[in-house]
Short mmCIF file of C-alpha atoms in Angstrom, two decimals:
data_model
loop_
_atom_site.label_atom_id
_atom_site.label_comp_id
_atom_site.label_asym_id
_atom_site.label_seq_id
_atom_site.Cartn_x
_atom_site.Cartn_y
_atom_site.Cartn_z
CA MET Z 23 -129.36 49.23 29.82
CA ASP Z 24 -128.77 46.66 27.08
CA ALA Z 25 -129.14 43.45 29.08
CA LEU Z 26 -132.35 41.47 28.68
CA THR Z 27 -134.51 41.47 31.78
CA HIS Z 28 -134.99 37.89 32.93
CA PRO Z 29 -138.70 37.19 33.49
CA ALA Z 30 -137.94 35.08 36.59
CA THR Z 31 -136.91 38.25 38.42
CA LEU Z 32 -140.38 39.80 37.92
CA ALA Z 33 -142.32 37.29 40.06
CA PHE Z 34 -145.08 36.56 37.52
CA ALA Z 35 -148.10 34.90 39.10
CA ILE Z 36 -150.15 33.43 36.25
CA ASP Z 37 -153.34 31.95 37.68
CA ARG Z 38 -155.67 30.40 35.11
CA ALA Z 39 -158.30 29.81 37.79
CA ARG Z 40 -158.83 33.54 38.26
CA PRO Z 41 -161.53 35.29 36.23
CA VAL Z 42 -158.92 37.90 35.22
CA PRO Z 43 -157.62 37.44 31.63
CA LEU Z 44 -154.00 36.28 31.30
CA THR Z 45 -153.14 39.38 29.26
CA THR Z 46 -154.34 41.59 32.14
CA GLN Z 47 -152.30 39.59 34.68
CA ILE Z 48 -149.10 39.94 32.62
CA THR Z 49 -149.75 43.63 32.02
CA ALA Z 50 -150.27 44.27 35.75
CA THR Z 51 -147.04 42.53 36.70
CA LEU Z 52 -144.98 44.47 34.18
CA ARG Z 53 -146.69 47.77 35.03
CA THR Z 54 -145.88 47.35 38.74
CA ALA Z 55 -142.26 46.45 37.96
CA ILE Z 56 -141.85 49.55 35.80
CA LEU Z 57 -143.52 52.01 38.19
CA ASP Z 58 -141.63 50.59 41.21
CA GLY Z 59 -138.31 50.97 39.43
CA GLN Z 60 -137.53 47.26 39.26
CA LEU Z 61 -137.36 47.71 35.50
CA GLU Z 62 -135.30 50.80 34.80
CA PRO Z 63 -135.81 53.16 31.85
CA GLY Z 64 -134.16 51.66 28.77
CA ALA Z 65 -134.32 48.07 30.08
CA ARG Z 66 -135.06 45.61 27.27
CA LEU Z 67 -138.01 43.30 27.82
CA PRO Z 68 -137.92 39.67 26.67
CA SER Z 69 -139.29 39.02 23.19
CA TRP Z 70 -142.93 37.95 22.84
CA LEU Z 71 -141.80 34.41 21.99
CA ASP Z 72 -139.30 34.10 24.87
CA LEU Z 73 -141.68 35.38 27.54
CA ALA Z 74 -144.56 33.29 26.18
CA ALA Z 75 -142.37 30.17 26.40
CA GLN Z 76 -141.36 31.02 29.97
CA LEU Z 77 -144.95 31.62 31.11
CA GLY Z 78 -146.64 28.87 29.11
CA VAL Z 79 -148.98 31.21 27.25
CA SER Z 80 -149.46 32.10 23.59
CA ARG Z 81 -147.28 34.68 21.86
CA GLY Z 82 -150.43 36.71 21.07
CA THR Z 83 -151.21 36.98 24.80
CA VAL Z 84 -147.79 38.55 25.51
CA LYS Z 85 -148.07 40.77 22.43
CA ALA Z 86 -151.40 42.12 23.67
CA ALA Z 87 -149.89 42.83 27.11
CA TYR Z 88 -146.98 44.76 25.54
CA GLU Z 89 -149.44 46.77 23.40
CA SER Z 90 -151.42 47.71 26.52
CA LEU Z 91 -148.25 48.99 28.17
CA GLU Z 92 -147.39 50.89 24.99
CA ASP Z 93 -150.80 52.58 25.14
CA GLU Z 94 -149.94 53.69 28.69
CA PHE Z 95 -146.60 55.10 27.45
CA LEU Z 96 -144.73 52.70 29.75
CA VAL Z 97 -142.84 50.83 26.99
CA VAL Z 98 -141.54 51.76 23.57
CA PRO Z 99 -141.26 49.28 20.65
CA SER Z 100 -137.82 49.53 19.03
CA GLY Z 101 -138.10 47.20 16.06
CA ALA Z 102 -135.23 44.74 15.90
CA ALA Z 103 -133.88 46.19 19.18
CA GLY Z 104 -136.93 44.82 20.98
CA THR Z 105 -139.33 46.48 23.39
CA ARG Z 106 -137.80 48.76 26.00
CA VAL Z 107 -139.03 50.51 29.14
CA ALA Z 108 -139.88 54.16 28.41
CA GLN Z 109 -138.59 57.20 30.26
CA LEU Z 110 -141.37 57.94 32.76
CA ARG Z 111 -143.12 61.24 32.53
CA ALA Z 112 -143.01 63.54 35.55
CA SER Z 113 -146.67 62.82 36.30
CA ASN Z 114 -146.03 59.10 36.47
CA ALA Z 115 -142.87 59.51 38.50
CA SER Z 116 -144.67 61.67 41.05
CA ALA Z 117 -147.70 59.42 41.31
CA ALA Z 118 -146.08 57.47 44.12
CA PRO Z 119 -143.51 58.64 46.66
CA ALA Z 120 -139.97 57.55 45.91
CA ALA Z 121 -138.97 54.52 47.94
CA GLU Z 122 -136.06 54.81 50.32
CA PRO Z 123 -132.91 53.33 48.74
CA ILE Z 124 -131.97 49.94 50.11
CA ARG Z 125 -128.67 50.03 51.95
CA ILE Z 126 -127.09 46.76 52.99
CA ALA Z 127 -123.74 46.87 54.75
CA PRO Z 128 -120.95 45.05 52.90
CA PRO Z 129 -119.83 41.77 54.48
CA LEU Z 130 -116.96 41.81 56.97
CA SER Z 131 -116.95 45.62 57.02
CA GLU Z 132 -115.54 45.67 60.56
CA ILE Z 133 -112.50 43.69 59.40
CA GLU Z 134 -111.75 44.32 55.73
CA HIS Z 135 -113.25 47.81 55.24
CA GLY Z 136 -114.31 47.34 51.66
CA PHE Z 137 -113.39 45.39 48.59
CA PHE Z 138 -111.11 47.01 46.05
CA GLN Z 139 -110.72 46.53 42.31
CA ARG Z 140 -106.96 46.86 42.72
CA PRO Z 141 -104.88 46.10 45.82
CA LEU Z 142 -103.99 49.07 48.00
CA PRO Z 143 -100.63 49.60 49.74
CA PHE Z 144 -100.40 47.73 53.08
CA GLN Z 145 -103.43 45.55 52.22
CA MET Z 146 -103.28 42.09 53.80
CA GLY Z 147 -103.89 38.85 51.93
CA VAL Z 148 -103.02 40.01 48.40
CA PRO Z 149 -99.78 38.84 46.73
CA ALA Z 150 -97.61 41.15 44.61
CA GLN Z 151 -99.69 42.05 41.58
CA ASP Z 152 -96.76 43.39 39.56
CA ALA Z 153 -94.93 40.06 39.91
CA PHE Z 154 -97.75 37.78 38.77
CA PRO Z 155 -96.62 35.91 35.61
CA ALA Z 156 -99.50 37.28 33.56
CA LYS Z 157 -98.25 36.31 30.07
CA LEU Z 158 -97.40 32.77 31.13
CA TRP Z 159 -100.72 32.43 32.92
CA ALA Z 160 -102.64 33.70 29.87
CA ARG Z 161 -100.92 31.08 27.70
CA LEU Z 162 -101.67 28.26 30.15
CA ARG Z 163 -105.23 29.46 30.58
CA THR Z 164 -105.79 29.56 26.81
CA ARG Z 165 -104.42 26.05 26.47
CA ALA Z 166 -106.67 24.87 29.31
CA VAL Z 167 -109.75 26.41 27.68
CA ARG Z 168 -109.00 24.56 24.43
CA GLU Z 169 -108.37 21.30 26.25
CA ASP Z 170 -111.52 21.60 28.31
CA ALA Z 171 -113.65 22.54 25.30
CA GLY Z 172 -112.45 19.49 23.39
CA ALA Z 173 -113.01 17.04 26.23
CA PRO Z 174 -116.03 14.72 26.31
CA VAL Z 175 -118.96 16.23 28.21
CA GLY Z 176 -119.60 14.40 31.44
CA VAL Z 177 -120.15 14.93 35.15
CA PRO Z 178 -116.91 16.34 36.64
CA ASP Z 179 -115.41 14.85 39.77
CA PRO Z 180 -116.73 17.11 42.59
CA ARG Z 181 -113.37 16.79 44.35
CA GLY Z 182 -111.67 18.52 41.40
CA ARG Z 183 -109.63 17.56 38.35
CA PRO Z 184 -107.46 14.51 39.08
CA GLU Z 185 -104.51 16.17 37.29
CA LEU Z 186 -104.46 19.07 39.73
CA ARG Z 187 -105.09 16.93 42.80
CA ALA Z 188 -102.12 14.75 41.83
CA GLN Z 189 -99.91 17.81 41.32
CA ILE Z 190 -100.94 19.29 44.67
CA ALA Z 191 -100.20 16.00 46.45
CA ALA Z 192 -96.74 15.84 44.82
CA ASN Z 193 -96.02 19.50 45.61
CA LEU Z 194 -97.08 19.13 49.26
CA ALA Z 195 -94.61 16.29 49.69
CA ILE Z 196 -91.81 18.64 48.59
CA THR Z 197 -92.81 21.94 50.18
CA ARG Z 198 -94.78 20.90 53.29
CA GLY Z 199 -93.62 17.37 54.10
CA ILE Z 200 -97.13 15.94 53.68
CA HIS Z 201 -97.39 12.50 52.07
CA CYS Z 202 -100.93 11.92 50.88
CA HIS Z 203 -102.88 10.23 48.09
CA PRO Z 204 -104.46 12.51 45.47
CA ASP Z 205 -107.89 11.22 46.55
CA GLN Z 206 -107.30 12.85 49.94
CA VAL Z 207 -107.12 16.25 48.19
CA ILE Z 208 -110.43 18.07 47.66
CA LEU Z 209 -110.39 21.32 45.71
CA THR Z 210 -112.19 24.41 47.02
CA SER Z 211 -112.53 28.07 46.11
CA GLY Z 212 -110.11 29.15 48.85
CA TYR Z 213 -109.42 28.95 52.58
CA LYS Z 214 -112.86 30.14 53.69
CA ASN Z 215 -114.54 27.61 51.42
CA GLY Z 216 -112.19 24.89 52.69
CA LEU Z 217 -113.10 25.72 56.28
CA CYS Z 218 -116.78 25.66 55.34
CA LEU Z 219 -116.42 22.22 53.75
CA THR Z 220 -114.58 20.95 56.83
CA LEU Z 221 -117.28 22.18 59.19
CA LEU Z 222 -119.94 20.57 57.01
CA VAL Z 223 -118.09 17.25 57.21
CA LEU Z 224 -117.38 17.32 60.95
CA GLN Z 225 -120.92 18.37 62.02
CA LEU Z 226 -119.87 19.79 65.40
CA GLN Z 227 -122.79 22.10 66.15
CA GLY Z 228 -123.09 22.80 69.86
CA ARG Z 229 -119.54 21.62 70.59
CA ARG Z 230 -116.61 23.78 71.72
CA ALA Z 231 -113.75 24.96 69.50
CA TRP Z 232 -110.28 26.24 70.38
CA VAL Z 233 -109.29 29.35 68.46
CA GLU Z 234 -106.03 31.27 68.65
CA ASP Z 235 -106.12 34.54 70.59
CA PRO Z 236 -105.09 36.68 68.81
CA GLY Z 237 -106.24 34.85 65.71
CA TYR Z 238 -107.95 35.14 62.33
CA PRO Z 239 -111.27 36.91 63.02
CA ILE Z 240 -113.04 35.48 59.98
CA ALA Z 241 -112.35 31.91 61.10
CA ARG Z 242 -113.75 32.81 64.51
CA MET Z 243 -116.90 34.21 62.90
CA ALA Z 244 -117.24 31.13 60.68
CA LEU Z 245 -117.21 28.83 63.71
CA GLU Z 246 -119.88 30.94 65.40
CA PHE Z 247 -122.06 30.81 62.26
CA ALA Z 248 -121.62 27.03 62.26
CA GLY Z 249 -123.02 26.83 65.80
CA LEU Z 250 -119.81 26.13 67.75
CA ASP Z 251 -118.94 27.60 71.14
CA ILE Z 252 -115.72 29.63 70.82
CA VAL Z 253 -112.93 29.08 73.35
CA PRO Z 254 -110.12 31.65 72.85
CA VAL Z 255 -106.73 30.12 73.72
CA PRO Z 256 -103.73 32.43 74.19
CA VAL Z 257 -100.75 32.41 71.83
CA ASP Z 258 -97.19 32.94 73.06
CA GLY Z 259 -93.69 32.62 71.62
CA GLU Z 260 -94.22 28.88 70.93
CA GLY Z 261 -97.64 29.22 69.33
CA LEU Z 262 -100.95 28.01 70.75
CA ASP Z 263 -100.72 27.40 74.51
CA ILE Z 264 -102.00 23.82 74.74
CA ALA Z 265 -101.96 23.78 78.56
CA SER Z 266 -104.26 26.80 78.63
CA GLY Z 267 -106.54 25.16 76.10
CA MET Z 268 -106.74 22.03 78.24
CA ALA Z 269 -107.55 24.09 81.31
CA LEU Z 270 -110.26 26.05 79.49
CA ALA Z 271 -111.90 23.22 77.54
CA SER Z 272 -110.18 19.85 77.35
CA ASP Z 273 -113.36 18.46 75.77
CA ALA Z 274 -113.23 20.80 72.76
CA ALA Z 275 -114.13 19.09 69.50
CA VAL Z 276 -111.81 21.04 67.21
CA ALA Z 277 -108.84 23.41 67.25
CA ILE Z 278 -108.22 25.94 64.45
CA VAL Z 279 -104.52 26.76 64.24
CA THR Z 280 -101.94 28.49 62.03
CA PRO Z 281 -98.82 26.54 63.09
CA GLY Z 282 -96.50 27.52 60.21
CA GLN Z 283 -96.74 31.30 60.67
CA GLN Z 284 -99.30 32.25 63.27
CA ALA Z 285 -101.66 34.99 62.18
CA PRO Z 286 -101.07 37.77 63.16
CA THR Z 287 -97.95 37.27 65.33
CA GLY Z 288 -95.89 35.33 62.77
CA VAL Z 289 -94.78 32.79 65.41
CA THR Z 290 -93.98 29.24 64.25
CA MET Z 291 -95.42 26.60 66.56
CA SER Z 292 -92.65 24.76 68.41
CA ASN Z 293 -92.14 21.02 68.04
CA ARG Z 294 -93.10 20.55 71.69
CA ARG Z 295 -96.44 22.31 71.21
CA ARG Z 296 -97.12 20.39 68.00
CA LYS Z 297 -96.70 17.08 69.82
CA GLU Z 298 -98.89 18.29 72.69
CA LEU Z 299 -101.63 19.43 70.30
CA ILE Z 300 -101.70 16.15 68.37
CA ALA Z 301 -101.62 14.17 71.64
CA TRP Z 302 -104.63 16.18 72.91
CA ALA Z 303 -106.57 15.46 69.72
CA GLU Z 304 -105.76 11.75 69.83
CA ARG Z 305 -106.57 11.44 73.53
CA HIS Z 306 -109.86 13.37 73.43
CA GLY Z 307 -111.07 12.52 69.91
CA GLY Z 308 -110.66 16.11 68.78
CA TRP Z 309 -109.88 17.42 65.31
CA ILE Z 310 -107.20 19.92 64.30
CA VAL Z 311 -107.81 22.23 61.34
CA GLU Z 312 -104.45 23.44 60.06
CA ASP Z 313 -104.69 26.78 58.27
CA ASP Z 314 -101.45 26.74 56.28
CA TYR Z 315 -101.28 30.53 56.34
CA LEU Z 316 -98.20 31.81 54.43
CA SER Z 317 -96.18 28.75 55.38
CA GLU Z 318 -94.68 28.34 51.89
CA LEU Z 319 -93.64 32.02 52.07
CA GLN Z 320 -91.47 31.79 55.17
CA LEU Z 321 -88.93 34.57 54.59
CA GLY Z 322 -86.48 33.51 57.30
CA GLY Z 323 -85.02 30.30 55.90
CA ARG Z 324 -86.77 27.04 55.10
CA ALA Z 325 -90.43 26.83 56.05
CA ALA Z 326 -91.30 24.59 58.98
CA PRO Z 327 -93.04 21.35 57.98
CA ALA Z 328 -96.81 21.28 58.06
CA LEU Z 329 -98.47 20.05 61.23
CA MET Z 330 -100.08 17.28 59.18
CA ALA Z 331 -96.61 16.01 58.24
CA GLY Z 332 -96.05 14.89 61.84
CA ASP Z 333 -99.55 13.52 62.46
CA ARG Z 334 -99.60 9.74 62.76
CA SER Z 335 -103.00 9.64 64.44
CA GLU Z 336 -104.87 11.17 61.46
CA ARG Z 337 -106.48 13.96 63.47
CA VAL Z 338 -105.22 16.88 61.33
CA ILE Z 339 -107.16 18.40 58.40
CA HIS Z 340 -104.90 20.58 56.26
CA VAL Z 341 -106.42 23.61 54.50
CA GLY Z 342 -104.42 25.51 51.86
CA THR Z 343 -105.00 28.13 49.19
CA PHE Z 344 -103.39 29.56 46.07
CA GLY Z 345 -104.79 32.96 46.97
CA LYS Z 346 -101.71 34.01 48.95
CA THR Z 347 -99.11 32.57 46.57
CA LEU Z 348 -100.66 33.26 43.14
CA SER Z 349 -103.81 35.36 43.25
CA PRO Z 350 -107.10 35.43 45.19
CA ALA Z 351 -108.80 36.08 41.84
CA LEU Z 352 -108.16 32.42 40.91
CA GLY Z 353 -110.65 31.35 43.57
CA LEU Z 354 -108.77 28.10 44.21
CA GLY Z 355 -107.71 26.26 47.34
CA PHE Z 356 -107.73 22.73 48.71
CA VAL Z 357 -108.29 20.53 51.72
CA VAL Z 358 -106.19 17.48 52.53
CA ALA Z 359 -108.40 15.10 54.48
CA PRO Z 360 -107.19 12.27 56.72
CA LEU Z 361 -107.70 8.89 55.06
CA SER Z 362 -110.52 8.10 57.47
CA LEU Z 363 -112.46 11.17 56.30
CA ALA Z 364 -111.50 11.31 52.61
CA GLU Z 365 -114.60 9.50 51.40
CA ARG Z 366 -116.86 11.62 53.57
CA PHE Z 367 -115.23 14.84 52.26
CA GLY Z 368 -115.87 13.64 48.71
CA GLU Z 369 -119.53 12.90 49.45
CA VAL Z 370 -120.17 16.29 51.05
CA ALA Z 371 -118.37 18.06 48.21
CA ALA Z 372 -120.51 16.17 45.69
CA CYS Z 373 -123.74 17.23 47.40
CA LEU Z 374 -123.00 20.72 48.71
CA ASN Z 375 -119.59 22.04 47.72
CA PRO Z 376 -118.25 20.91 44.32
CA ALA Z 377 -114.86 22.09 43.09
CA PRO Z 378 -114.76 25.41 41.17
CA ASN Z 379 -113.79 26.48 37.63
CA LEU Z 380 -112.48 23.50 35.68
CA THR Z 381 -110.31 25.46 33.23
CA THR Z 382 -108.55 27.26 36.08
CA GLN Z 383 -107.83 23.88 37.63
CA LEU Z 384 -106.21 22.63 34.40
CA ALA Z 385 -104.10 25.79 34.08
CA VAL Z 386 -102.85 25.54 37.68
CA ALA Z 387 -102.08 21.84 37.19
CA ASP Z 388 -99.84 22.72 34.22
CA PHE Z 389 -98.33 25.64 36.16
CA ILE Z 390 -97.21 23.25 38.89
CA ALA Z 391 -96.23 20.35 36.61
CA ASP Z 392 -93.98 22.54 34.44
CA GLY Z 393 -92.04 23.80 37.48
CA HIS Z 394 -93.41 27.34 37.36
CA PHE Z 395 -94.97 27.23 40.83
CA LEU Z 396 -91.79 26.46 42.78
CA ARG Z 397 -89.91 29.02 40.69
CA HIS Z 398 -92.61 31.59 41.42
CA LEU Z 399 -92.39 30.88 45.18
CA ARG Z 400 -88.62 31.39 45.09
CA GLN Z 401 -88.98 34.70 43.25
CA MET Z 402 -91.73 35.90 45.58
CA LYS Z 403 -89.67 35.17 48.67
CA ALA Z 404 -86.77 37.23 47.31
CA LEU Z 405 -89.12 40.06 46.30
CA TYR Z 406 -90.90 40.15 49.65
CA LYS Z 407 -87.61 40.16 51.54
CA ALA Z 408 -86.54 43.22 49.55
CA ARG Z 409 -89.85 44.99 50.16
CA ARG Z 410 -89.80 44.07 53.85
CA ASP Z 411 -86.32 45.53 54.20
CA GLY Z 412 -87.38 48.62 52.26
CA LEU Z 413 -90.27 49.27 54.63
CA ARG Z 414 -88.12 48.69 57.69
CA ASP Z 415 -85.47 51.10 56.42
CA ARG Z 416 -88.07 53.71 55.47
CA LEU Z 417 -89.74 53.65 58.88
CA ALA Z 418 -86.98 53.00 61.35
CA GLY Z 419 -83.52 53.01 59.77
CA HIS Z 420 -81.01 50.19 59.44
CA ASP Z 421 -80.81 49.56 63.20
CA ALA Z 422 -84.56 48.99 63.60
CA PRO Z 423 -85.63 45.99 65.69
CA GLU Z 424 -87.18 43.05 63.88
CA SER Z 425 -90.93 43.71 63.96
CA PHE Z 426 -92.38 41.62 61.17
CA ALA Z 427 -95.10 39.01 61.49
CA GLY Z 428 -95.23 36.94 58.31
CA LEU Z 429 -95.39 39.49 55.49
CA ALA Z 430 -96.53 42.42 57.63
CA MET Z 431 -94.97 44.94 59.99
CA VAL Z 432 -96.69 45.41 63.35
CA LEU Z 433 -97.28 49.06 64.20
CA ARG Z 434 -98.39 49.71 67.78
CA LEU Z 435 -100.59 52.76 68.37
CA PRO Z 436 -101.00 54.86 71.52
CA LYS Z 437 -103.57 53.67 74.07
CA GLY Z 438 -107.05 54.87 73.33
CA VAL Z 439 -106.62 55.13 69.56
CA ASP Z 440 -109.42 53.45 67.59
CA ASP Z 441 -107.42 51.40 65.08
CA VAL Z 442 -110.59 50.27 63.29
CA ALA Z 443 -111.68 53.86 62.65
CA LEU Z 444 -108.12 54.78 61.64
CA SER Z 445 -107.94 51.94 59.12
CA ARG Z 446 -111.28 53.01 57.63
CA GLU Z 447 -109.99 56.55 57.24
CA ALA Z 448 -106.78 55.21 55.70
CA VAL Z 449 -108.78 53.49 52.92
CA ARG Z 450 -110.27 56.85 51.97
CA HIS Z 451 -106.69 58.08 51.49
CA GLY Z 452 -105.70 55.16 49.26
CA ILE Z 453 -103.94 52.83 51.72
CA ALA Z 454 -105.31 49.78 53.54
CA PRO Z 455 -103.52 48.85 56.78
CA ALA Z 456 -105.39 46.24 58.82
CA PRO Z 457 -106.51 47.00 62.39
CA LEU Z 458 -104.76 44.81 64.93
CA SER Z 459 -107.43 44.87 67.64
CA VAL Z 460 -109.97 42.82 65.64
CA TRP Z 461 -107.66 39.81 65.88
CA ARG Z 462 -108.31 39.61 69.65
CA HIS Z 463 -111.37 37.71 70.83
CA ASP Z 464 -112.12 40.46 73.37
CA ARG Z 465 -111.37 43.75 71.65
CA SER Z 466 -111.72 45.64 74.94
CA LYS Z 467 -108.49 43.96 76.08
CA ALA Z 468 -106.64 44.54 72.80
CA ASP Z 469 -103.85 47.02 72.30
CA PRO Z 470 -104.50 49.17 69.22
CA GLY Z 471 -102.23 48.74 66.24
CA LEU Z 472 -101.95 48.29 62.50
CA LEU Z 473 -100.63 45.53 60.26
CA LEU Z 474 -98.71 46.86 57.25
CA CYS Z 475 -98.37 44.20 54.56
CA VAL Z 476 -95.35 44.59 52.28
CA THR Z 477 -96.40 42.60 49.22
CA ASN Z 478 -97.52 45.51 47.03
CA LEU Z 479 -95.08 48.20 48.22
CA ARG Z 480 -93.34 48.54 44.88
CA GLY Z 481 -91.15 51.44 43.72
CA ASN Z 482 -92.29 54.89 44.75
CA VAL Z 483 -95.51 53.44 46.24
CA LEU Z 484 -93.56 52.83 49.46
CA ASP Z 485 -92.74 56.48 50.13
CA ARG Z 486 -96.20 57.75 49.22
CA ALA Z 487 -97.91 55.14 51.38
CA CYS Z 488 -95.69 55.84 54.39
CA ASP Z 489 -96.13 59.60 54.01
CA THR Z 490 -99.90 59.17 53.94
CA LEU Z 491 -99.88 56.92 56.99
CA GLU Z 492 -97.61 59.33 58.85
CA ARG Z 493 -100.01 62.21 58.22
CA LEU Z 494 -102.96 60.16 59.46
CA ILE Z 495 -101.20 59.14 62.67
CA ALA Z 496 -99.78 62.59 63.32
CA GLY Z 497 -103.12 63.81 64.62
CA LEU Z 498 -103.51 60.85 66.96
CA ALA Z 499 -100.12 60.25 68.55
CA PRO Z 500 -98.42 62.35 71.24
CA PRO Z 501 -96.11 65.17 70.06
CA ASP Z 502 -92.75 64.13 68.60
CA THR Z 503 -94.02 60.59 67.90
CA SER Z 504 -92.88 59.14 64.55
CA LEU Z 505 -93.76 55.92 62.83
CA SER Z 506 -90.36 54.51 63.78
CA THR Z 507 -91.16 54.85 67.49
CA LEU Z 508 -94.41 52.93 67.01
CA VAL Z 509 -92.80 49.88 65.41
CA GLU Z 510 -93.15 46.94 67.75
CA ALA Z 511 -89.89 45.90 69.39
#
């Protein structure tokens, strides 16, 4: 291990009031860290001078502590390479029983089943990696690094770079029909971060919240963590059923919706429902959080306008991300706040949630300003249409019914099949379909199924992924059942 061990991680407790010499206190702390395995064999300790400066003691005090550890064969001086932790002898290693390894479950394991270094076939939420303009992005990123390095050093605007906020505002007017001032745009690290910022601003703990059923499970969890009472509202062919929401909780404080392409059904909210939703918010003082999920990537013609575009009462908060259109690795999204809340959003961002990575912001601003973003969207829509059609043909032939929701095919499974367990097993075989049941508020009432995203089904990946999925389902479905018969009509 070549990295220096930071002394702050060792929990030094230097107490000059104790009758114990400082050298002995430092030696004891380091000895415990080494024997407990906190400092692994080969780990490099800080230099005498660096640790002395951190602890506020003399260099000779630290030197004496290191020499004591050397006498105990716990550290080895390595000249210019510093002092390193020694390989423990068997007698030392057996002096204390080995501690049980700490195992902490990864976050969202019931939903996302792991985090992958590269996207897997069928994985939701990841754009086409082979179509990302890597060379162009590298050039823009390099230019942004130079520009940022040469800029005067000052406190950055916590809402984000004004260049990017202006470009986002201009782009939203073209692609989503939203007319806003750049100061209404607050940059975030993505949708989840934008939702977090919104909940911090609204301060609705203890109030009720409408959520789509089925709907994005992570948004549902986020509201619960924020102390809101979840009210699942059914979704039909027109989107969120406002009448049902009114019957269940007309006094709800907020509604979280995906009106452009509902997740996971792919339904676009009708104009009638949009008007009803905005009228409810205006009448009851509620807020609407618009998750603009995949709306710029509507494959069937022109994307419907954003809900915020038709809001004259300023009750809609628009949350967007570049994670679905460019790459989640950018860690960049945005919130468009109503004018009445724009100042408050800026204040909360300044205190708790400042905008991320300044050089990435500059590069994305240039990417939009130079026309690359709209060109990229056009190319992605054509690519995803081709991959959608390829998956449909591979599974069900040319006469297959339309069964796509956004960028994913819906695959219904036989009753009683555990789609969560199946999706976990699929990951072990190199594919990552998403379980459908977790999108329902009450999973006991959910029909099992899988969502098969098309974005990364390039070339011969399609056939291999479908063959693998077919083998996994073969042991679960009734005899003579094929993938084509499971595609939702």
